[in-house]
Structure formats: structure tokens, C-alpha cells
Amino acid sequence: MTEKDTFYLTTPIYYINDLPHIGHAYTTIAADVLARWRRAHGDRVLFLTGTDEHGQKVARAAEAGGLDPQAWTDQIVERWKATWAELDITYDDFIRTTEERHVLPVQHLWQQLYDQGDVYLDSYEGLYCVACEQFYSPEELVDGLCPIHGRPVETVREENYFFRISKYADRLLEHYRDHPEFVRPDTRRREVVSFVEQGLQDLSISRSSFTWGVPIPWDPRHVMYVWVDALQNYLTAAGWDADMERFARVWPADYHFVGKDILRFHAVTWPAILLAAGLPLPRTVQAHGWLLVGGEKMSKTKLTGIAPHDLVEPFGSDAVRYFFQREVAFGQDGNFSWEALVERYNADLANGLGNLASRVTAMVERYRDGVLPGPGPATDAEVAVQEAAGRAYAEAAAALEEVAYERALAAIWRFVGAANAYLSERRPWDLAKAGEDLALDTTLYTGAEALRVAALLTAPWLTRTAPALWSAIGARGELAEARLPGDLAWGGLPRGARVERVGALFPRLDAEGNVARRAG
Ligand code: MSP
């Protein structure tokens, strides 16, 4: 029998009514970092992202743009892909819900649920937010407006098909109890549990007032509700039900990364659908917080969206990938500010790693003509640097098991700090003056080896700088081929390696954080 052998992680599929902002990039970067980290450990990985292309929200955006929905999505999807390329996102698959590979399994699954009596026709009236693509009860509204978008909701009165989700409440509760890792962080798990404990109302799964969706196979006057079509993308990309051999290797998903606003769909609706279909549930639905601007969720709807390109252009994609992961504890909300970005950039990247790289490589060039000397016997100082490297990996690995990126990065940067402090204490320039050749060799080697370790550890975040650093210090092979933790073993740099001087990896930004005028 085929067994699961693939680490499968997903981002939400993004609505394609508009262009990406850094709130979307935040989730996608987080998933990309974890995918890269796992690949570096030799794991087979399926990292999925994509676009959610059906529903009223997209249909209306297309109409406003004067295009039919398919032409609209075909055009906008390219902008999303370009953004992910700009941020070095290494997805293994990109799914679009309008693809035939997706539409057919959606129809198949829902036909099955209909045939087994989990779906029935009923009439319905409710308050709908098109921006959320979600119904709200009157109590959930804030001053009569959508609690997420602060916009008016619409009264929808329709005859719809309903999914008997109420029937699955007990089994869901049982699952939350037996698998505490199913929803993380734990505070969110408790919210989900108390929501389900109040009982579930059957879910309307079809619409008949518009046509932009997957036709309901047994009644083509209706299209599927966009959310149930969307959730199933995770199954489609895993191979259900076109390639069941592949499906067995990939499913269940290890992580669904989702923002807290869409947690209920992933932690309640989705597992209920899977239970009904008799399929295993994902291991962990990992909720994260929002990026806020001026205390509010960054959003295009509210015109607070910042395009990823606006940050990548001045700071570089490495800095963008680093900043959001370091600054905001995954799971919590975090305020975005340019000041914080400039401060982190200067302190951690320019002065921290950048400084270490330029000092070490400049000294190898200056004192040893760019040829790395072998080290003499390690003293306590060198042993301390080696130990700091081991600790950084152990702490980063433990943190990433809990997807605590900020802790992983803090651990790695403690090591960068220790290496910088080591150099300052050893004062290689004094050793050179005093003709203490062996001690100088040891110091230069230790500094260069620290850079090699730093390149290995930072590679999931600093997708451009780490490989550049790796080749500048003459490390063997390609960084992308290196394996953790094996290649972290101290002493991987060969004696005699050609070291090239690196300039400022992260040129400092001026004090006002004026990104247009870079100080060299
Ligand atoms: N299409 C649905 C998801 C379907 S998944 C089967 C959707 N799309 S979305 O484009 O509106 O949002 C996608 C993700 O972006 C959500 O996880 C949401 O939390 C996240 N973010 C949107 N704005 C955000 C911030 N300001 N900050 C962090 N994440 C944010 O919902």
C-alpha cells in the first residue's frame, strides 16, 4: 500500500478580484520558509498556493473591469504569479479553481454527498457580505456592518442546497479533543471548540442568483458556493480523485496556513466536509494574525494595502521576507511601520549579518590574498562560536516545529551576534600587526566558517543573500544542495578556499528611513 511520504503545506487560495498586498505575501512567505526548511532537511515537499476565482466578489470585479470573469482572472492571475516570483516563492503547484482538474473533482465529491443524503434543498434568507463571501447572523454584525470589512451586508433570499454540517458537530468536537494540534495556536483552538459547542447551522452550499461558479451536477440552475469549491482545492492538488496513488502519498495535509479571519472555514466547515466524504482530516490548521496599518487590518478594500513591490524595490526581497517573520510573532497581529522595517534592516541585516560578511571577507583578502588559511588549534573562544552555531540550529529547529519564526530568527541572529563579538574580541588587525600568524589564521577561518553556517541557517529567508555569501566564501557545491543538519558540522570550509570580498550585502539606509536615498 502506498504511504504518505510528502510534507504537504498550503496557503489559502487568494481571491483574484484584486492584486496582492503584503498581508497576502505574509502568509505565502511563511509557508515558503517552512517549505524551504523542510527541503533542506531532505524532505519531499508539496507546497501549494493558488487563486480562488469563482463567486460574486470576483464576478463583480470582472464586471467593473469590463471583462468576462474568465478573461479577468486569466489576466490578474499573472500579477499574482509575478509577485510570488519577485518574493522568490518556491511553490510546487499553483492551483486555479477555474481549472478543469479542479471543477470535476468538486462536482464528483458533492454528487457523492448529495447521493448519500448529506445535502438537501431549502429556502433561505440571510445577511451576506460579498467581500467575505460569507453569511452573518444579525448579532455578528458591528453597527449593522460586516465585522471584518465594515461595509453594508446584503439581504439574500434564495432557494439553496444545504450541507447537513449540524450532523457532524459531535465528531468535530471529538476530533478537536483527541487532536489538540488540529488547530493552532491554542487560543484559536478554544474559540473554535466553543463555537462548535453552541451547535452548527446547516451550511448553504449553492447559489442561483448568479452563474460564475462550478455548476451543481444534479441541478445546473445552481452553482456551488465559492467557499466549498475553494476549500476543496487542497484535495485537488493532492490528486483527489484523479490520481489516488499520488493522493495516498500526499494526503492528509500537514499544514493549512490561514489568517484568523478564515479559520472557521478551515477548522469547522472543511473538516466536516472531509468527515462526510470519509477522508482523513488535515493535521494542523495553523492560524496567523493580521498585519495592521494604523491599528486596522491591511486591506485593499480599505485602501490600506501596500503592494509587496513597494517594499521589495527599496529593501530587496530578502529584507521583506526577513522583516515580517522577525517582527511579528506568527499567530499575533502586528502593526506594520516603515520605521520598524528600516530599524530592523539596519540593525539585523546591515550591521549584523552584512557587517560580519564584509569584515571577514575583507580581512581574508587583505591578510591572506583571498585564500582561506586552515585554522590552528581551537581555544575557548573558537569553541564558544562553534557551540553558538549548534545552539542556533537546535533552537531554530525547535521553534520551526511550532512555526515560531520570530524565535527561530532570534536564535539564528544570536549566533550572528556571537560571531561578530568573537571578531571584535580577537582583534585580527592586532594579530596581523603583531605577526601572530597562527592565531590570525584561526580567527579568519572561524569567521569564514561562521559565515558558512549563517548562510545555511538563513537560506530559507535570505534567498538571494545566502547563496551569494555561500559562493563568496568558496564553500563547496551549491547551497541549494546542502543538507541540514549534516552540513552544519563545523569545519566544512576547505583550507585554501577562494574567498571574494563582499561589499555591503545590505547597504545601510539613512536615519530618516528615506528609502529613495540609500547611504552606501
Ligand atoms: N479566497 C479565500 C481563501 C480560500 S482558502 C480555501 C480568501 N482569500 S483572501 O484573498 O481574502 O485572503 C487570503 C488570506 O490572506 C487570508 O488568510 C487572510 O487572512 C490573509 N490576509 C488578508 N489580509 C491580511 C492582512 N492584513 N494580514 C495578514 N493576512 C491577511 O479569504
XYZ file of C-alpha atoms and ligand atoms in Angstrom:
551
model
C 0.000 0.000 0.000
C 1.224 3.473 -0.812
C 2.001 5.527 2.251
C 2.211 9.225 2.870
C 5.756 10.367 2.149
C 5.276 14.051 1.348
C 5.221 17.071 3.619
C 2.196 18.941 2.302
C 1.569 22.553 3.204
C -0.799 25.086 1.763
C -1.579 28.778 1.752
C -5.137 29.958 1.324
C -6.021 30.441 -2.307
C -6.380 34.142 -2.802
C -9.375 35.945 -4.232
C -8.477 37.258 -7.558
C -10.730 40.272 -7.515
C -7.691 42.414 -6.854
C -3.894 42.442 -6.693
C -1.807 41.078 -3.817
C -0.818 43.198 -0.835
C 1.704 42.395 1.856
C -0.973 40.801 4.048
C -1.230 38.080 1.406
C 2.531 37.963 0.981
C 2.859 37.439 4.724
C 1.122 34.040 4.633
C 2.813 32.963 1.444
C 6.299 33.839 2.702
C 5.663 31.957 5.930
C 4.707 28.832 4.004
C 7.653 29.252 1.655
C 10.127 29.466 4.531
C 8.818 26.265 6.045
C 8.851 24.518 2.652
C 12.480 25.514 2.129
C 13.437 24.482 5.639
C 11.916 21.039 5.140
C 13.510 20.604 1.718
C 16.879 21.481 3.277
C 16.278 18.534 5.598
C 15.821 16.265 2.624
C 12.039 16.005 2.878
C 9.811 15.587 -0.121
C 7.601 18.673 -0.062
C 4.415 19.748 -1.790
C 3.911 23.455 -1.250
C 0.645 24.635 -2.729
C -0.709 28.088 -3.372
C -3.169 29.419 -5.903
C -6.167 31.572 -6.641
C -9.827 31.463 -5.705
C -11.544 32.525 -8.867
C -15.274 31.905 -8.545
C -18.004 33.735 -6.665
C -19.725 37.048 -6.642
C -16.785 39.088 -5.457
C -14.671 38.084 -8.449
C -17.621 38.277 -10.851
C -18.351 41.851 -9.766
C -14.709 42.884 -10.044
C -14.592 41.468 -13.570
C -17.758 43.313 -14.488
C -16.360 46.561 -13.140
C -13.218 45.901 -15.177
C -15.317 45.362 -18.298
C -14.234 41.757 -18.836
C -15.892 38.406 -18.568
C -14.804 36.634 -15.385
C -12.566 34.087 -17.058
C -10.704 36.735 -19.060
C -10.403 38.821 -15.915
C -8.931 36.013 -13.836
C -6.600 34.965 -16.656
C -5.214 38.463 -16.605
C -4.982 39.009 -12.844
C -3.507 35.604 -12.067
C -0.351 36.642 -13.887
C 0.083 39.541 -11.495
C -0.109 37.179 -8.538
C 2.421 34.858 -10.060
C 4.724 37.800 -10.780
C 4.516 38.892 -7.156
C 5.421 35.418 -5.948
C 8.349 35.349 -8.351
C 9.535 38.692 -7.024
C 9.487 37.281 -3.485
C 11.216 34.022 -4.512
C 8.260 31.868 -3.560
C 9.024 28.249 -4.440
C 5.532 26.783 -4.689
C 5.426 23.316 -6.187
C 1.932 23.747 -7.541
C -0.303 26.715 -8.267
C -3.960 25.873 -8.423
C -6.690 27.948 -10.026
C -10.210 26.951 -9.110
C -11.381 27.502 -12.679
C -9.134 24.716 -13.918
C -10.813 21.604 -15.184
C -8.665 19.454 -12.891
C -10.470 21.155 -10.015
C -14.010 21.564 -11.307
C -14.504 17.866 -11.995
C -13.496 16.598 -8.526
C -15.666 19.280 -6.888
C -18.673 18.051 -8.799
C -17.790 14.478 -8.036
C -17.433 14.980 -4.296
C -20.641 16.937 -3.929
C -22.576 14.482 -6.033
C -21.399 11.827 -3.581
C -22.531 13.884 -0.575
C -25.872 14.552 -2.283
C -26.345 10.879 -3.092
C -25.648 9.876 0.493
C -28.240 12.318 1.824
C -25.926 14.978 3.295
C -27.320 17.695 1.001
C -30.921 18.977 0.772
C -32.847 21.840 -0.841
C -34.323 24.575 1.317
C -35.159 28.228 1.108
C -33.068 30.704 2.924
C -32.794 34.316 3.856
C -29.654 35.774 5.334
C -27.262 38.704 5.533
C -24.349 38.319 3.178
C -21.019 40.136 2.915
C -19.717 39.815 -0.623
C -16.200 40.886 0.391
C -16.075 37.942 2.840
C -18.278 35.715 0.675
C -19.969 34.760 3.931
C -23.339 34.970 5.709
C -23.560 36.672 9.099
C -26.187 36.476 11.789
C -27.587 39.880 12.870
C -25.730 39.525 16.218
C -22.401 39.124 14.474
C -22.666 42.494 12.704
C -20.987 45.539 14.173
C -23.286 48.584 13.953
C -25.157 46.727 11.229
C -21.973 46.360 9.160
C -19.686 43.433 8.266
C -17.391 42.843 11.271
C -14.360 42.394 9.012
C -14.847 44.923 6.236
C -17.034 47.484 7.963
C -19.245 47.536 4.896
C -23.006 47.037 4.471
C -24.186 43.451 4.108
C -26.824 42.366 1.577
C -30.030 40.512 2.312
C -30.058 37.351 0.238
C -33.248 35.359 -0.219
C -32.851 32.180 -2.212
C -33.669 28.561 -2.571
C -30.347 26.839 -1.886
C -28.847 23.460 -1.338
C -27.684 22.870 2.206
C -24.989 20.664 3.659
C -26.011 18.891 6.874
C -22.995 20.142 8.758
C -25.005 20.068 12.020
C -24.791 16.297 11.862
C -21.011 16.422 12.224
C -20.697 18.708 15.248
C -20.096 15.900 17.724
C -17.484 14.224 15.592
C -15.722 17.555 15.152
C -15.660 18.123 18.901
C -14.282 14.670 19.378
C -11.565 15.385 16.843
C -10.561 18.678 18.489
C -10.350 16.843 21.785
C -8.295 13.923 20.519
C -6.021 16.019 18.304
C -5.128 19.193 20.146
C -2.662 20.028 17.354
C -5.508 20.242 14.830
C -5.983 23.962 15.384
C -3.114 26.167 16.417
C -2.405 28.344 18.275
C -4.284 27.004 21.268
C -6.225 30.206 21.912
C -7.745 29.817 18.462
C -8.479 26.163 19.102
C -10.507 27.118 22.149
C -12.501 29.645 20.119
C -13.281 27.017 17.520
C -14.335 24.488 20.154
C -16.687 26.900 21.888
C -18.163 27.919 18.541
C -18.957 24.320 17.640
C -20.218 23.561 21.146
C -23.014 26.034 20.523
C -24.248 23.799 17.714
C -23.868 24.216 13.977
C -26.367 25.526 11.465
C -26.517 23.755 8.153
C -24.462 25.453 5.507
C -25.850 26.795 2.289
C -23.650 25.402 -0.470
C -25.222 26.711 -3.657
C -26.278 29.949 -5.293
C -28.804 30.508 -8.051
C -28.732 34.291 -8.414
C -25.529 34.305 -10.500
C -23.673 31.807 -12.649
C -19.935 32.333 -12.010
C -19.146 29.113 -10.209
C -18.984 25.352 -10.506
C -22.375 24.087 -11.738
C -24.132 21.790 -9.283
C -24.048 18.493 -11.149
C -27.572 17.320 -10.282
C -29.154 20.774 -10.706
C -27.327 23.104 -13.117
C -29.572 26.042 -12.216
C -27.276 26.384 -9.225
C -23.558 26.965 -8.851
C -21.518 25.872 -5.860
C -20.991 28.349 -3.070
C -17.472 29.696 -3.641
C -16.121 28.635 -0.245
C -16.958 24.956 -0.596
C -15.474 24.929 -4.074
C -12.396 26.773 -2.761
C -11.695 24.537 0.225
C -11.593 21.521 -1.986
C -8.548 22.901 -3.812
C -6.414 21.220 -1.173
C -7.735 17.831 -2.212
C -7.491 18.528 -5.925
C -3.817 19.440 -5.767
C -3.133 16.319 -3.728
C -4.556 14.251 -6.550
C -8.101 13.508 -5.415
C -9.675 11.814 -7.228
C -7.791 11.763 -10.498
C -4.638 10.162 -9.122
C -5.308 8.208 -5.950
C -1.793 6.833 -5.800
C -0.409 10.332 -5.557
C -3.170 11.244 -3.119
C -2.047 8.470 -0.779
C 1.490 9.878 -0.792
C 0.412 13.439 -0.089
C -2.776 13.487 1.955
C -3.535 14.467 4.688
C -2.072 17.970 4.525
C 0.443 18.696 7.254
C -0.365 22.383 7.456
C -3.045 24.658 6.169
C -1.790 28.176 6.856
C -4.709 30.573 7.245
C -5.418 34.040 8.552
C -7.630 34.164 11.627
C -10.500 35.608 9.566
C -10.866 32.373 7.630
C -10.203 29.974 10.462
C -13.796 28.786 10.859
C -13.983 27.711 7.266
C -10.817 25.688 7.699
C -11.337 24.352 11.207
C -15.091 23.681 11.060
C -16.510 23.616 7.531
C -13.579 21.892 5.892
C -13.145 19.006 8.338
C -16.923 18.463 8.321
C -16.858 18.098 4.532
C -13.959 15.681 4.813
C -15.741 13.675 7.505
C -18.791 13.445 5.281
C -16.619 12.325 2.392
C -14.895 9.748 4.583
C -11.469 11.303 4.068
C -8.734 11.889 6.678
C -8.505 15.353 8.212
C -5.509 17.645 7.833
C -3.015 17.527 10.677
C -2.839 21.199 11.574
C -4.760 24.293 10.636
C -2.312 26.999 11.592
C -3.940 30.372 12.141
C -1.927 33.561 11.996
C -2.761 37.123 12.878
C -3.182 40.161 10.696
C -0.802 42.792 9.565
C -2.310 46.031 10.679
C -1.883 49.505 9.337
C -2.799 52.206 11.809
C -4.384 49.511 14.004
C -6.628 48.109 11.243
C -6.324 45.036 9.067
C -4.392 45.945 5.991
C -6.760 45.600 3.083
C -7.332 46.691 -0.445
C -10.980 47.231 0.339
C -9.978 49.856 2.880
C -7.187 51.185 0.686
C -4.542 50.398 3.276
C -2.988 47.670 1.151
C 0.716 48.024 0.447
C 1.880 46.172 -2.646
C 4.806 43.823 -1.984
C 6.690 45.511 -4.801
C 6.636 48.817 -2.903
C 8.802 47.180 -0.242
C 10.853 44.881 -2.431
C 12.050 47.699 -4.614
C 13.781 49.713 -1.896
C 14.653 46.959 0.588
C 15.096 43.840 -1.526
C 13.048 40.665 -1.226
C 15.350 39.137 1.406
C 14.702 42.016 3.763
C 10.953 41.767 3.214
C 10.989 38.026 3.859
C 13.098 38.546 6.955
C 11.275 41.506 8.417
C 7.747 40.175 8.672
C 8.883 36.895 10.133
C 11.167 38.504 12.675
C 8.969 41.384 13.677
C 5.592 39.747 14.194
C 5.024 36.642 16.304
C 3.167 34.310 13.943
C -0.323 33.974 15.348
C -0.478 37.509 16.732
C -1.490 40.670 14.949
C 1.358 43.013 14.128
C 1.464 46.638 13.179
C 3.329 47.454 10.031
C 5.524 50.526 10.143
C 8.230 51.805 7.856
C 10.266 52.890 10.879
C 10.372 49.361 12.278
C 11.320 47.986 8.876
C 14.206 50.441 8.492
C 15.368 49.802 12.034
C 15.426 46.019 11.638
C 17.025 46.302 8.254
C 19.863 48.416 9.579
C 20.363 46.617 12.889
C 19.977 42.968 11.909
C 20.827 42.847 8.235
C 23.228 45.714 7.527
C 25.026 45.821 10.894
C 24.526 42.207 11.877
C 24.989 39.777 9.033
C 26.168 42.288 6.416
C 28.887 43.577 8.688
C 30.094 40.103 9.608
C 30.352 39.177 5.930
C 32.207 42.286 4.862
C 34.642 42.194 7.795
C 35.597 38.564 7.368
C 35.933 38.558 3.599
C 37.838 41.865 3.567
C 40.342 40.523 6.093
C 40.915 37.270 4.245
C 41.626 39.330 1.178
C 43.841 41.764 2.979
C 45.889 39.411 5.115
C 45.849 36.219 3.080
C 45.317 37.387 -0.515
C 41.830 35.902 -0.595
C 42.969 32.363 0.193
C 41.381 30.895 3.289
C 44.001 29.601 5.742
C 43.436 26.451 7.769
C 42.818 27.030 11.470
C 45.226 26.367 14.327
C 44.023 24.597 17.493
C 40.693 25.909 18.812
C 40.810 27.905 22.025
C 37.818 28.537 24.293
C 36.821 31.465 22.098
C 36.512 29.323 18.970
C 34.764 26.552 20.856
C 32.244 29.115 22.063
C 31.475 30.156 18.463
C 31.051 26.528 17.412
C 28.737 25.913 20.324
C 26.740 29.000 19.494
C 26.259 27.585 15.986
C 24.964 24.274 17.340
C 22.617 26.051 19.709
C 21.284 28.301 16.959
C 20.323 25.296 14.864
C 18.773 23.388 17.753
C 16.721 26.391 18.827
C 15.691 27.334 15.309
C 14.626 23.770 14.538
C 12.581 23.544 17.733
C 10.975 26.920 17.033
C 10.063 25.978 13.470
C 8.399 22.793 14.688
C 5.997 25.234 16.307
C 6.112 27.602 13.311
C 7.501 30.268 15.649
C 9.522 32.076 13.008
C 10.389 35.014 15.194
C 12.014 32.701 17.738
C 13.905 30.826 15.043
C 15.290 34.066 13.647
C 16.147 35.420 17.072
C 18.165 32.239 17.715
C 19.999 32.484 14.398
C 20.797 36.130 14.985
C 22.165 35.382 18.444
C 24.715 33.292 16.630
C 25.460 36.098 14.140
C 25.920 38.386 17.138
C 28.254 35.879 18.806
C 30.371 35.661 15.649
C 30.602 39.442 15.392
C 31.535 39.672 19.059
C 34.187 36.982 18.586
C 35.842 39.008 15.821
C 35.775 42.162 17.875
C 37.393 40.344 20.789
C 40.069 38.568 18.766
C 41.057 41.826 17.050
C 42.555 40.169 13.962
C 44.040 43.511 12.871
C 46.155 43.490 16.038
C 47.108 39.855 15.497
C 48.280 40.807 11.993
C 50.346 43.707 13.323
C 51.898 41.521 15.991
C 52.726 38.827 13.431
C 50.693 36.217 15.305
C 50.075 34.215 12.183
C 48.568 31.084 13.602
C 46.094 32.959 15.793
C 45.176 35.136 12.807
C 44.606 32.077 10.630
C 42.367 30.575 13.281
C 40.379 33.770 13.596
C 39.910 34.189 9.852
C 38.900 30.578 9.428
C 36.458 30.757 12.310
C 34.923 33.927 10.900
C 34.539 32.393 7.433
C 33.118 29.170 8.813
C 30.640 31.212 10.842
C 29.528 32.801 7.574
C 29.056 29.376 6.025
C 26.855 28.319 8.920
C 24.987 31.615 8.745
C 24.338 31.054 5.022
C 22.954 27.584 5.751
C 20.712 28.761 8.561
C 19.407 31.910 6.896
C 18.835 30.343 3.470
C 15.052 29.870 3.879
C 14.657 33.619 4.451
C 17.556 35.252 2.632
C 17.042 33.510 -0.661
C 19.396 35.803 -2.534
C 21.976 36.808 0.040
C 22.634 33.345 1.445
C 23.667 31.751 -1.884
C 25.747 34.841 -2.740
C 27.518 34.569 0.593
C 27.993 30.837 0.160
C 29.824 31.248 -3.095
C 31.776 34.323 -1.927
C 33.429 32.319 0.839
C 34.292 29.490 -1.528
C 32.017 26.907 0.109
C 31.791 23.625 -1.778
C 28.879 22.834 -4.077
C 25.579 24.648 -4.305
C 23.878 25.951 -1.198
C 20.588 24.580 -2.541
C 22.082 21.086 -2.421
C 23.305 21.380 1.169
C 21.516 19.355 3.853
C 20.617 20.204 7.414
C 21.748 19.410 9.967
C 24.605 17.324 8.452
C 26.293 20.137 6.549
C 26.330 22.312 9.643
C 29.143 20.183 11.060
C 31.881 22.627 11.925
C 34.837 22.742 9.535
C 33.045 22.362 6.197
C 35.053 25.125 4.507
C 38.129 23.710 2.837
C 41.538 25.171 3.622
C 42.645 27.141 0.601
C 39.083 28.146 -0.412
C 38.969 31.257 -2.629
C 37.265 33.999 -0.690
C 35.935 37.022 -2.520
C 35.432 40.249 -0.726
C 31.737 41.056 -0.458
C 30.625 44.653 -0.422
C 27.640 45.773 1.587
C 25.156 42.882 1.347
C 22.558 45.206 2.822
C 23.521 48.838 2.193
C 22.531 50.906 5.194
C 19.521 53.140 4.905
C 19.638 56.703 6.128
C 18.365 57.649 9.549
C 15.020 59.015 8.356
C 14.479 55.732 6.624
C 14.272 57.560 3.382
C 14.417 54.571 1.136
C 14.915 56.564 -2.007
C 18.309 57.832 -0.879
C 20.482 54.946 0.148
C 23.638 55.666 2.046
C 26.427 53.424 0.756
N -10.268 33.048 -1.006
C -10.304 32.994 0.415
C -9.499 31.830 0.937
C -9.904 30.495 0.439
S -8.885 29.248 1.044
C -9.654 27.824 0.628
C -9.761 34.290 0.985
N -8.958 34.983 0.211
S -8.296 36.384 0.596
O -7.518 36.747 -0.540
O -9.305 37.297 1.008
O -7.423 36.152 1.845
C -6.463 35.180 1.846
C -5.598 35.230 3.077
O -4.941 36.465 3.188
C -6.357 35.007 4.378
O -5.673 34.021 5.145
C -6.258 36.320 5.073
O -6.183 36.169 6.455
C -4.938 36.817 4.530
N -4.843 38.246 4.721
C -5.574 39.220 4.113
N -5.262 40.411 4.679
C -4.334 40.206 5.652
C -3.608 41.019 6.499
N -3.776 42.316 6.528
N -2.685 40.437 7.304
C -2.412 39.094 7.258
N -3.096 38.301 6.479
C -4.112 38.814 5.721
O -10.054 34.601 2.124
